[in-house]
Short mmCIF file of C-alpha atoms in Angstrom, two decimals:
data_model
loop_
_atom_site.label_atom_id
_atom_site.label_comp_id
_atom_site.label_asym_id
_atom_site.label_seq_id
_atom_site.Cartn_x
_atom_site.Cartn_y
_atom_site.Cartn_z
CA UNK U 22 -3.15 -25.13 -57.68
CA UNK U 23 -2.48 -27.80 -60.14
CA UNK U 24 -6.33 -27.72 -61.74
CA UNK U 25 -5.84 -24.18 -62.26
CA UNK U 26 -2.75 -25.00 -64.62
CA UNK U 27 -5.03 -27.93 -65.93
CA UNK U 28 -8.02 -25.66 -66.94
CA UNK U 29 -6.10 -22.54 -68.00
CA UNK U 30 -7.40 -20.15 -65.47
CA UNK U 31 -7.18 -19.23 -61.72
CA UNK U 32 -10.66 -19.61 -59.95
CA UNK U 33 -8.96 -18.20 -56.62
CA UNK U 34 -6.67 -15.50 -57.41
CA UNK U 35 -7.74 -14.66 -60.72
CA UNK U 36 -3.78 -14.50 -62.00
CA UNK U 37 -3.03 -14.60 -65.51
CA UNK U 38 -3.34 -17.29 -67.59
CA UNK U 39 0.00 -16.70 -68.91
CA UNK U 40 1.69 -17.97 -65.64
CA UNK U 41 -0.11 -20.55 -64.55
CA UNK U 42 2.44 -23.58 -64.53
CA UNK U 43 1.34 -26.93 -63.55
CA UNK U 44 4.07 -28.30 -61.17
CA UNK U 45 3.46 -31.89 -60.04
CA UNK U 46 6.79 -33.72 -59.34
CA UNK U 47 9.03 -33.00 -56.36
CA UNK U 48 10.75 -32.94 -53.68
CA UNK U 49 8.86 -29.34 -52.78
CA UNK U 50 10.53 -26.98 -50.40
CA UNK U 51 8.54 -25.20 -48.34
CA UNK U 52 10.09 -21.56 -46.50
CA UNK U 53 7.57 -19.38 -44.37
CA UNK U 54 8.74 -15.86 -44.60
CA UNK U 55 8.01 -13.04 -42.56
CA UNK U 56 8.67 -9.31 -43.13
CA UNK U 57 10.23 -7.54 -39.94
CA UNK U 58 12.73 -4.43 -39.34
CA UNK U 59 16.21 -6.06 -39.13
CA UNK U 60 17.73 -5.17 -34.91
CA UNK U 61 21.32 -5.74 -36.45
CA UNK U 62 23.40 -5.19 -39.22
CA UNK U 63 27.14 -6.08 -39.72
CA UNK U 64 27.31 -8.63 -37.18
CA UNK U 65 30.49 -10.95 -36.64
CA UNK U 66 33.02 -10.80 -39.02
CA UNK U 67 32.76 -13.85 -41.15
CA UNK U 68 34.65 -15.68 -44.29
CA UNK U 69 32.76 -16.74 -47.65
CA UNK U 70 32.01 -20.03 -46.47
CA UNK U 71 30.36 -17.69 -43.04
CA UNK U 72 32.49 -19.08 -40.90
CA UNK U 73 32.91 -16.79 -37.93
CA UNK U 74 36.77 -15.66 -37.17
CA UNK U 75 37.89 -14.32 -34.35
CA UNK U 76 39.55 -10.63 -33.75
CA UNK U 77 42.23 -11.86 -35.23
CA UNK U 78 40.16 -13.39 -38.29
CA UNK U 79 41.00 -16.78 -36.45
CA UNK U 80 38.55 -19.35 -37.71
CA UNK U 81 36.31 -20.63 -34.57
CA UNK U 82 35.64 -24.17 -35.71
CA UNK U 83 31.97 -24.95 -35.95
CA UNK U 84 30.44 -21.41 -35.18
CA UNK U 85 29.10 -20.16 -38.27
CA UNK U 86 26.77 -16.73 -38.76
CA UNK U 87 23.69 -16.20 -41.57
CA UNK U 88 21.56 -13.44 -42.44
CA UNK U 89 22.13 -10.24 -40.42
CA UNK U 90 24.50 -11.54 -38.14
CA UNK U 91 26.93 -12.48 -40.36
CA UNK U 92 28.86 -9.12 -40.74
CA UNK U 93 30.56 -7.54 -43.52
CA UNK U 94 27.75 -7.96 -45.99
CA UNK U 95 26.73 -4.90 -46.14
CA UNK U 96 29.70 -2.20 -46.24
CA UNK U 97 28.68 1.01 -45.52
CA UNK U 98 25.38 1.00 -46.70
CA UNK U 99 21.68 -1.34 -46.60
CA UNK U 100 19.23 -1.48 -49.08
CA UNK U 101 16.05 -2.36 -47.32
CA UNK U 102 14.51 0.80 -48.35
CA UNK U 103 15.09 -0.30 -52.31
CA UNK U 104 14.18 -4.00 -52.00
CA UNK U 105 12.95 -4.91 -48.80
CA UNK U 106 13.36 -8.94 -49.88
CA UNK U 107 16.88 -8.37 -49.99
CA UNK U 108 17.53 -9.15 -46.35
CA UNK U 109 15.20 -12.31 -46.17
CA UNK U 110 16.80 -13.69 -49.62
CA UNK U 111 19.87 -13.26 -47.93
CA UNK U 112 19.20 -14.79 -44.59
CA UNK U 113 17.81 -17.84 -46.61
CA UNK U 114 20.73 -18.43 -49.18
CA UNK U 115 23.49 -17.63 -46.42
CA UNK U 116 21.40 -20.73 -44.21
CA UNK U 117 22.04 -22.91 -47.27
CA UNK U 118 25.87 -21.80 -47.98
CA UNK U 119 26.73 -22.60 -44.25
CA UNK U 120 24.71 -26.25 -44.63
CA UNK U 121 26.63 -26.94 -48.14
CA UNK U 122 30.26 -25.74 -46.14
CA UNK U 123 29.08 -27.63 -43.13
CA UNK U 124 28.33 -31.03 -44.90
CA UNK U 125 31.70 -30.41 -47.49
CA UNK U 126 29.63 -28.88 -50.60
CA UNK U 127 30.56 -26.01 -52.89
#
């Protein structure tokens, strides 16, 4: 909370004064995250922008694929033993890599 940052210590969590950051000026994002075993891996073949191609890596106008069902991420191994937030950072940055494609951004 911002009073924390204001008074130089954490009343709630008791975190270190050291990181306590006052942040007051937005726009503020908010993402809910949940941790859960991934069902798929390697999904649809997609291109950088994940748009999803065809079998013969046709691009299908408007159909796009994120996180674990975009395919070819991967290879031929998965790290969610080593860094379990790997697969949710990449579901979220994927989202946002389609939208920027999507509305013309790079």
């Amino acid at each position: 909370m911002t009073k924390f940052a204001r008074q130089g210590r954490d009343d709630q969590f008791g975190k270190d004064p050291y990181y306590l950051r006052e942040v007051s000026k937005g726009p503020f994002y908010i993402v809910r995250g949940k941790l859960d075993t991934p069902t798929s891996l390697n999904g649809v073949r997609v291109t950088s922008d994940l748009e999803v191609v065809d079998k013969n890596n046709h691009v299908i106008p408007g159909l796009y694929a994120i996180g674990h069902d975009a395919g070819g991420v991967y290879g031929d191994s998965y790290d969610f033993a080593v860094c379990e937030g790997g697969a949710s950072a990449f579901a979220i940055n994927s989202g946002r890599m389609a939208v920027n494609h999507i509305l013309g951004k790079k």
